[in-house]
Amino acid sequence: MELTLPRDTLLLPLQNVIGAVERKNTKQILGCVLLRLSDEGVYLGATDLELEIEARLDLETSERGSCTLPARKLLDICRALPEGSEIRMKAAGDKVKLTSGPSRFELASFPSEEFPRQKDFEGQCTVAMTQEKLRSLLERVAFAMAQQDVRYYLNGLLFEVGEKHVRGVATDGHRLAMHSEVMPTGVSEARQVILPRKAVQELLRLLERSDSPASIDIDSNHIRVSLEGTTFVSKLIDARYPDYDRVIPGDNGHVVVADRDFLVHALSRAAILSNDKYRGVRFILSRDTVRLEANNPEQEQAEEQLPVEYSGPEMEIGFNVQYLMDALSAIEWETVEIHLTTDEGSALIKAPGDGTSRYVVMPMRL
């Protein structure tokens, strides 16, 4: 098999699929990309057995066949070659020879028939949305996913498709993030699946901030996202996600209305002297004022005071400052509401009049 193509035609698809290649793997072939030439076009594919990414090259060729190449070495070579250069590949046995101008490379290759492929996909639920909307949905909740929690389903993101919405939910047991895109989906029966952490991270890397289409197909064990020139397939986490509605407080408590940017900046300054391990900050509320206090084992202290709209009782409550800033950063409105019930109850953070996003942060003892 021989193929000649511009370096720039290979580089972007290779960067798109490289996320599916594990740096450490039990099988050497999983460190490779599959280059496939068929009647449908020229494709690059990579997999770690949990997710698979395939990208179409903007190229036509009369050649047919396939070969595997070491993914990261190929990417390093492409990046090192000058822009506008051409690459010629020739596969023979267990080697692939690459030439580009005066440069010569000989790479090890495994038999392409040994390259693992996902099973045939049988979509049971399909929804279409723009890449911008899907990216926004994932970005606004992904930060609340757990990391290496023994409750493995919390290490992923709940993806829910209803008749009139697409929703993302994530929680690590101490905080929860929920965002909905209100839209007709054409789905008659709601469907919930759990996306693994790596799948979410790779989708965020692939999705553009554009109105380009993203087609989402879900079956019993997999999710497939088809983008322009790229197809992403991931296994799902086989578990039942907690009932998130039970965790979200109502918005009928005492309400603090604050300028989002002022509050974020005040929290970031107070966080400098918070305990490095617990990251606690104390909210001391009185009429139309909130005082923020933080301290650390070195007996250093920080205090911030800012005006807010608040007419409830005086209250003192502690939070993890990073959890608060993550939630506030996910809200794009200038003004935010923090709903509180008692000094031991969770805080509900949202934008005024916005029914699409909810952020819950549990209190902590300081």
Short mmCIF file of C-alpha atoms in Angstrom, two decimals:
data_model
loop_
_atom_site.label_atom_id
_atom_site.label_comp_id
_atom_site.label_asym_id
_atom_site.label_seq_id
_atom_site.Cartn_x
_atom_site.Cartn_y
_atom_site.Cartn_z
CA MET A 1 0.00 0.00 0.00
CA GLU A 2 1.32 3.43 -0.98
CA LEU A 3 -0.07 6.85 -0.22
CA THR A 4 1.13 10.41 -0.83
CA LEU A 5 -0.57 13.27 0.97
CA PRO A 6 0.10 16.79 2.28
CA ARG A 7 1.43 16.90 5.82
CA ASP A 8 -1.34 19.35 6.80
CA THR A 9 -4.05 16.95 5.54
CA LEU A 10 -2.77 14.27 7.91
CA LEU A 11 -2.00 16.41 10.96
CA LEU A 12 -5.47 17.56 12.07
CA PRO A 13 -7.21 14.15 11.78
CA LEU A 14 -4.25 12.59 13.58
CA GLN A 15 -4.59 15.12 16.41
CA ASN A 16 -8.31 14.34 16.61
CA VAL A 17 -7.87 10.58 17.07
CA ILE A 18 -4.76 10.65 19.28
CA GLY A 19 -6.86 11.06 22.44
CA ALA A 20 -8.03 7.46 22.11
CA VAL A 21 -4.44 6.20 22.29
CA GLU A 22 -3.31 5.27 25.79
CA ARG A 23 0.29 6.08 26.65
CA LYS A 24 0.51 2.87 28.65
CA ASN A 25 -1.32 -0.15 27.27
CA THR A 26 -1.27 -3.90 27.59
CA LYS A 27 -1.24 -4.47 23.83
CA GLN A 28 1.30 -2.73 21.62
CA ILE A 29 -1.19 -2.40 18.78
CA LEU A 30 -3.33 -0.12 20.98
CA GLY A 31 -0.51 2.41 20.72
CA CYS A 32 -1.10 2.56 16.95
CA VAL A 33 -3.46 4.29 14.57
CA LEU A 34 -5.11 2.39 11.76
CA LEU A 35 -4.81 3.99 8.34
CA ARG A 36 -7.57 2.64 6.10
CA LEU A 37 -8.07 3.29 2.38
CA SER A 38 -11.41 2.15 0.98
CA ASP A 39 -14.04 3.06 -1.60
CA GLU A 40 -15.64 5.40 0.96
CA GLY A 41 -12.45 7.40 1.52
CA VAL A 42 -9.29 7.57 3.62
CA TYR A 43 -9.66 7.17 7.40
CA LEU A 44 -7.56 7.22 10.54
CA GLY A 45 -8.74 5.32 13.60
CA ALA A 46 -7.61 4.78 17.20
CA THR A 47 -9.06 2.95 20.20
CA ASP A 48 -8.28 2.03 23.79
CA LEU A 49 -11.05 -0.64 23.79
CA GLU A 50 -13.32 1.72 25.76
CA LEU A 51 -13.62 4.49 23.21
CA GLU A 52 -12.87 4.76 19.52
CA ILE A 53 -12.29 7.82 17.34
CA GLU A 54 -12.22 7.71 13.55
CA ALA A 55 -11.44 10.73 11.36
CA ARG A 56 -11.88 11.10 7.61
CA LEU A 57 -9.02 12.63 5.66
CA ASP A 58 -9.91 15.20 3.00
CA LEU A 59 -8.26 13.09 0.33
CA GLU A 60 -9.14 10.87 -2.60
CA THR A 61 -6.99 7.97 -3.71
CA SER A 62 -7.24 4.96 -5.98
CA GLU A 63 -5.21 2.89 -3.50
CA ARG A 64 -6.94 0.33 -1.28
CA GLY A 65 -5.67 -1.34 1.85
CA SER A 66 -4.74 -0.60 5.44
CA CYS A 67 -1.79 -0.49 7.80
CA THR A 68 -1.02 0.46 11.40
CA LEU A 69 1.49 3.08 12.52
CA PRO A 70 2.77 4.04 16.00
CA ALA A 71 0.47 6.93 16.83
CA ARG A 72 2.58 9.30 18.89
CA LYS A 73 5.73 8.82 16.81
CA LEU A 74 3.73 9.57 13.67
CA LEU A 75 2.26 12.67 15.30
CA ASP A 76 5.70 13.88 16.41
CA ILE A 77 7.03 13.39 12.87
CA CYS A 78 4.12 15.31 11.34
CA ARG A 79 4.56 18.18 13.79
CA ALA A 80 8.30 18.33 13.11
CA LEU A 81 7.94 18.46 9.32
CA PRO A 82 7.59 21.92 7.74
CA GLU A 83 4.16 23.25 6.77
CA GLY A 84 3.24 22.59 3.17
CA SER A 85 5.45 19.51 2.90
CA GLU A 86 4.27 16.21 1.45
CA ILE A 87 4.52 12.79 3.04
CA ARG A 88 4.85 9.56 1.10
CA MET A 89 4.01 6.31 2.89
CA LYS A 90 4.83 2.82 1.68
CA ALA A 91 3.77 -0.20 3.73
CA ALA A 92 5.67 -3.46 3.29
CA GLY A 93 5.41 -6.33 5.76
CA ASP A 94 6.07 -5.18 9.31
CA LYS A 95 7.45 -1.76 8.32
CA VAL A 96 6.06 1.49 6.93
CA LYS A 97 8.52 3.81 5.20
CA LEU A 98 7.83 7.55 5.35
CA THR A 99 9.63 10.06 3.17
CA SER A 100 9.24 13.82 3.03
CA GLY A 101 11.82 15.80 1.08
CA PRO A 102 15.22 14.83 2.47
CA SER A 103 13.70 13.17 5.56
CA ARG A 104 13.41 9.37 5.82
CA PHE A 105 11.65 7.34 8.54
CA GLU A 106 11.00 3.64 8.95
CA LEU A 107 8.27 2.75 11.46
CA ALA A 108 7.23 -0.58 12.92
CA SER A 109 3.79 -1.82 11.83
CA PHE A 110 1.45 -4.52 13.15
CA PRO A 111 -0.96 -6.47 10.94
CA SER A 112 -4.04 -4.29 10.40
CA GLU A 113 -6.38 -7.26 10.83
CA GLU A 114 -5.27 -7.43 14.50
CA PHE A 115 -6.44 -3.88 15.13
CA PRO A 116 -9.53 -4.03 17.41
CA ARG A 117 -12.76 -2.49 16.16
CA GLN A 118 -15.99 -1.72 17.98
CA LYS A 119 -19.03 -3.86 17.26
CA ASP A 120 -21.62 -2.71 14.74
CA PHE A 121 -23.62 0.14 16.25
CA GLU A 122 -27.38 -0.21 16.56
CA GLY A 123 -28.77 3.19 17.53
CA GLN A 124 -31.87 3.07 19.73
CA CYS A 125 -32.11 6.80 20.46
CA THR A 126 -30.98 9.62 18.15
CA VAL A 127 -30.86 13.35 18.73
CA ALA A 128 -29.24 16.17 16.73
CA MET A 129 -27.90 19.45 18.11
CA THR A 130 -25.15 21.92 17.27
CA GLN A 131 -21.61 21.31 18.44
CA GLU A 132 -21.78 24.59 20.39
CA LYS A 133 -24.82 23.45 22.38
CA LEU A 134 -23.37 20.02 23.15
CA ARG A 135 -20.03 21.51 24.17
CA SER A 136 -21.74 24.10 26.37
CA LEU A 137 -23.84 21.42 28.08
CA LEU A 138 -20.79 19.29 28.89
CA GLU A 139 -18.64 22.25 30.00
CA ARG A 140 -21.23 23.52 32.45
CA VAL A 141 -21.38 20.28 34.43
CA ALA A 142 -18.21 18.25 33.77
CA PHE A 143 -16.22 19.94 36.58
CA ALA A 144 -18.48 18.30 39.18
CA MET A 145 -17.62 14.72 38.14
CA ALA A 146 -15.87 12.66 40.81
CA GLN A 147 -12.31 11.42 40.36
CA GLN A 148 -11.50 7.81 41.24
CA ASP A 149 -14.52 7.44 43.50
CA VAL A 150 -15.34 3.88 44.54
CA ARG A 151 -18.88 4.67 43.39
CA TYR A 152 -17.67 4.38 39.82
CA TYR A 153 -20.83 5.82 38.31
CA LEU A 154 -19.99 9.18 39.93
CA ASN A 155 -16.76 9.27 37.89
CA GLY A 156 -18.92 9.92 34.82
CA LEU A 157 -21.61 12.29 33.59
CA LEU A 158 -25.30 11.57 33.31
CA PHE A 159 -26.58 12.35 29.79
CA GLU A 160 -30.35 12.55 29.59
CA VAL A 161 -32.49 12.95 26.49
CA GLY A 162 -36.13 13.88 27.04
CA GLU A 163 -38.93 14.90 24.72
CA LYS A 164 -38.11 18.61 25.02
CA HIS A 165 -34.62 18.74 26.49
CA VAL A 166 -31.10 17.36 26.54
CA ARG A 167 -29.58 17.45 30.04
CA GLY A 168 -26.23 16.85 31.67
CA VAL A 169 -25.76 16.10 35.38
CA ALA A 170 -22.58 15.49 37.37
CA THR A 171 -21.89 15.06 41.08
CA ASP A 172 -19.04 13.92 43.31
CA GLY A 173 -21.23 13.58 46.39
CA HIS A 174 -20.27 17.02 47.75
CA ARG A 175 -21.62 19.16 44.91
CA LEU A 176 -23.89 18.76 41.92
CA ALA A 177 -24.12 20.50 38.55
CA MET A 178 -27.08 20.29 36.17
CA HIS A 179 -27.64 22.04 32.86
CA SER A 180 -30.40 21.56 30.28
CA GLU A 181 -30.62 22.59 26.66
CA VAL A 182 -34.31 23.17 25.95
CA MET A 183 -35.08 21.89 22.46
CA PRO A 184 -37.38 19.47 20.65
CA THR A 185 -35.57 16.13 20.37
CA GLY A 186 -38.09 13.91 18.62
CA VAL A 187 -37.65 11.36 21.41
CA SER A 188 -40.90 10.06 22.89
CA GLU A 189 -39.41 8.27 25.89
CA ALA A 190 -36.72 9.78 28.14
CA ARG A 191 -33.35 8.03 28.07
CA GLN A 192 -30.52 8.26 30.60
CA VAL A 193 -26.96 7.01 30.09
CA ILE A 194 -23.69 7.60 31.96
CA LEU A 195 -20.65 8.77 29.97
CA PRO A 196 -17.20 7.88 31.37
CA ARG A 197 -14.89 10.72 32.40
CA LYS A 198 -12.46 10.13 29.54
CA ALA A 199 -15.30 10.16 27.00
CA VAL A 200 -16.45 13.55 28.30
CA GLN A 201 -12.93 14.96 28.20
CA GLU A 202 -12.35 13.75 24.63
CA LEU A 203 -15.68 15.10 23.43
CA LEU A 204 -14.82 18.51 24.87
CA ARG A 205 -11.54 18.38 22.97
CA LEU A 206 -13.25 17.46 19.68
CA LEU A 207 -16.31 19.71 19.80
CA GLU A 208 -16.07 23.13 18.18
CA ARG A 209 -17.74 26.36 19.25
CA SER A 210 -19.78 26.47 16.07
CA ASP A 211 -23.20 25.70 14.62
CA SER A 212 -21.82 22.63 12.87
CA PRO A 213 -24.05 19.61 13.49
CA ALA A 214 -23.48 16.89 16.06
CA SER A 215 -25.55 13.73 15.70
CA ILE A 216 -25.84 11.66 18.89
CA ASP A 217 -26.85 7.99 18.77
CA ILE A 218 -27.32 5.84 21.87
CA ASP A 219 -27.74 2.08 22.15
CA SER A 220 -27.75 -0.22 25.16
CA ASN A 221 -23.98 -0.06 25.74
CA HIS A 222 -22.52 2.73 23.61
CA ILE A 223 -22.86 6.34 22.58
CA ARG A 224 -21.81 7.58 19.15
CA VAL A 225 -21.28 11.24 18.28
CA SER A 226 -20.90 12.01 14.58
CA LEU A 227 -19.24 15.30 13.68
CA GLU A 228 -18.09 16.66 10.35
CA GLY A 229 -15.27 14.31 9.39
CA THR A 230 -15.01 12.63 12.81
CA THR A 231 -16.91 9.79 14.49
CA PHE A 232 -16.61 9.20 18.23
CA VAL A 233 -17.84 5.99 19.92
CA SER A 234 -17.59 5.22 23.64
CA LYS A 235 -18.79 2.49 25.95
CA LEU A 236 -21.21 3.61 28.65
CA ILE A 237 -20.96 3.05 32.39
CA ASP A 238 -23.33 0.23 33.27
CA ALA A 239 -24.98 1.55 36.46
CA ARG A 240 -27.97 3.43 37.77
CA TYR A 241 -27.34 7.11 38.45
CA PRO A 242 -28.64 8.64 41.72
CA ASP A 243 -31.95 10.50 41.61
CA TYR A 244 -30.54 13.99 41.20
CA ASP A 245 -33.93 15.71 41.69
CA ARG A 246 -33.91 14.66 45.33
CA VAL A 247 -30.61 16.44 45.92
CA ILE A 248 -31.54 19.81 44.42
CA PRO A 249 -33.09 22.14 47.04
CA GLY A 250 -36.09 24.26 46.20
CA ASP A 251 -35.63 27.96 45.50
CA ASN A 252 -37.88 29.02 48.37
CA GLY A 253 -35.17 29.63 50.96
CA HIS A 254 -33.37 32.84 51.94
CA VAL A 255 -31.90 34.41 48.80
CA VAL A 256 -28.58 36.19 48.38
CA VAL A 257 -28.39 38.17 45.14
CA ALA A 258 -24.86 39.18 44.16
CA ASP A 259 -22.79 40.47 41.26
CA ARG A 260 -21.15 37.32 39.92
CA ASP A 261 -17.78 38.85 39.04
CA PHE A 262 -17.46 40.73 42.35
CA LEU A 263 -18.24 37.55 44.27
CA VAL A 264 -15.83 35.39 42.26
CA HIS A 265 -12.99 37.89 42.71
CA ALA A 266 -13.65 38.21 46.44
CA LEU A 267 -13.69 34.43 46.82
CA SER A 268 -10.45 34.04 44.85
CA ARG A 269 -8.72 36.56 47.13
CA ALA A 270 -10.01 34.94 50.30
CA ALA A 271 -8.97 31.51 48.97
CA ILE A 272 -5.30 32.56 49.03
CA LEU A 273 -5.21 32.14 52.81
CA SER A 274 -7.62 29.23 53.10
CA ASN A 275 -6.53 25.82 54.36
CA ASP A 276 -4.75 24.08 51.47
CA LYS A 277 -6.40 20.76 52.32
CA TYR A 278 -10.00 21.75 53.06
CA ARG A 279 -10.23 25.04 51.11
CA GLY A 280 -12.88 26.37 53.47
CA VAL A 281 -14.39 29.86 53.42
CA ARG A 282 -16.95 31.18 55.91
CA PHE A 283 -19.98 33.17 54.73
CA ILE A 284 -21.27 35.58 57.39
CA LEU A 285 -24.56 37.06 56.24
CA SER A 286 -26.35 40.10 57.56
CA ARG A 287 -28.78 42.48 55.92
CA ASP A 288 -27.50 43.41 52.41
CA THR A 289 -23.95 42.37 53.33
CA VAL A 290 -21.83 39.24 53.15
CA ARG A 291 -18.48 38.92 54.89
CA LEU A 292 -16.10 36.22 53.70
CA GLU A 293 -13.50 34.83 56.08
CA ALA A 294 -10.74 32.29 55.52
CA ASN A 295 -7.82 31.11 57.64
CA ASN A 296 -5.16 28.42 57.65
CA PRO A 297 -3.07 26.41 60.13
CA GLU A 298 -0.39 29.15 60.06
CA GLN A 299 -3.03 31.40 61.72
CA GLU A 300 -3.13 33.67 58.68
CA GLN A 301 -6.49 35.24 57.91
CA ALA A 302 -8.30 36.85 55.00
CA GLU A 303 -11.48 38.87 55.11
CA GLU A 304 -13.62 40.29 52.31
CA GLN A 305 -16.85 42.23 52.57
CA LEU A 306 -19.18 43.03 49.70
CA PRO A 307 -22.71 44.39 49.26
CA VAL A 308 -25.45 41.97 48.25
CA GLU A 309 -29.23 41.87 48.26
CA TYR A 310 -30.22 39.89 51.35
CA SER A 311 -33.07 40.37 53.81
CA GLY A 312 -33.01 37.03 55.63
CA PRO A 313 -31.79 36.27 59.16
CA GLU A 314 -28.15 36.59 60.16
CA MET A 315 -26.42 33.37 59.22
CA GLU A 316 -22.95 31.85 59.25
CA ILE A 317 -22.14 28.95 56.94
CA GLY A 318 -18.97 27.39 55.52
CA PHE A 319 -18.24 26.12 52.01
CA ASN A 320 -15.39 24.72 49.96
CA VAL A 321 -14.28 27.86 48.11
CA GLN A 322 -13.25 25.98 44.95
CA TYR A 323 -16.68 24.36 44.67
CA LEU A 324 -18.31 27.79 44.86
CA MET A 325 -16.01 29.32 42.24
CA ASP A 326 -16.50 26.38 39.86
CA ALA A 327 -20.27 26.79 40.05
CA LEU A 328 -20.17 30.57 39.69
CA SER A 329 -17.79 30.32 36.72
CA ALA A 330 -20.23 28.03 34.92
CA ILE A 331 -22.97 30.69 35.09
CA GLU A 332 -22.74 33.24 32.29
CA TRP A 333 -25.13 35.81 33.80
CA GLU A 334 -23.93 39.01 35.49
CA THR A 335 -26.05 38.38 38.58
CA VAL A 336 -26.38 35.17 40.61
CA GLU A 337 -28.70 33.92 43.32
CA ILE A 338 -27.60 31.77 46.26
CA HIS A 339 -30.55 30.10 47.96
CA LEU A 340 -29.99 29.05 51.58
CA THR A 341 -32.32 27.38 54.06
CA THR A 342 -30.25 26.87 57.22
CA ASP A 343 -26.58 26.98 58.21
CA GLU A 344 -26.48 23.19 57.72
CA GLY A 345 -28.37 22.97 54.43
CA SER A 346 -26.97 22.82 50.89
CA ALA A 347 -26.77 25.99 48.81
CA LEU A 348 -28.58 26.25 45.48
CA ILE A 349 -26.76 28.54 43.03
CA LYS A 350 -28.47 29.78 39.87
CA ALA A 351 -29.05 32.82 37.72
CA PRO A 352 -32.21 34.86 38.33
CA GLY A 353 -35.08 33.60 36.21
CA ASP A 354 -32.94 30.87 34.63
CA GLY A 355 -34.52 27.44 34.73
CA THR A 356 -31.84 25.64 32.71
CA SER A 357 -28.95 25.45 35.21
CA ARG A 358 -28.75 24.40 38.85
CA TYR A 359 -25.65 24.10 41.02
CA VAL A 360 -25.72 22.61 44.51
CA VAL A 361 -22.89 22.88 47.05
CA MET A 362 -22.99 21.15 50.42
CA PRO A 363 -21.83 23.12 53.47
CA MET A 364 -18.77 22.23 55.51
CA ARG A 365 -17.91 22.71 59.16
CA LEU A 366 -15.13 25.22 59.78
#
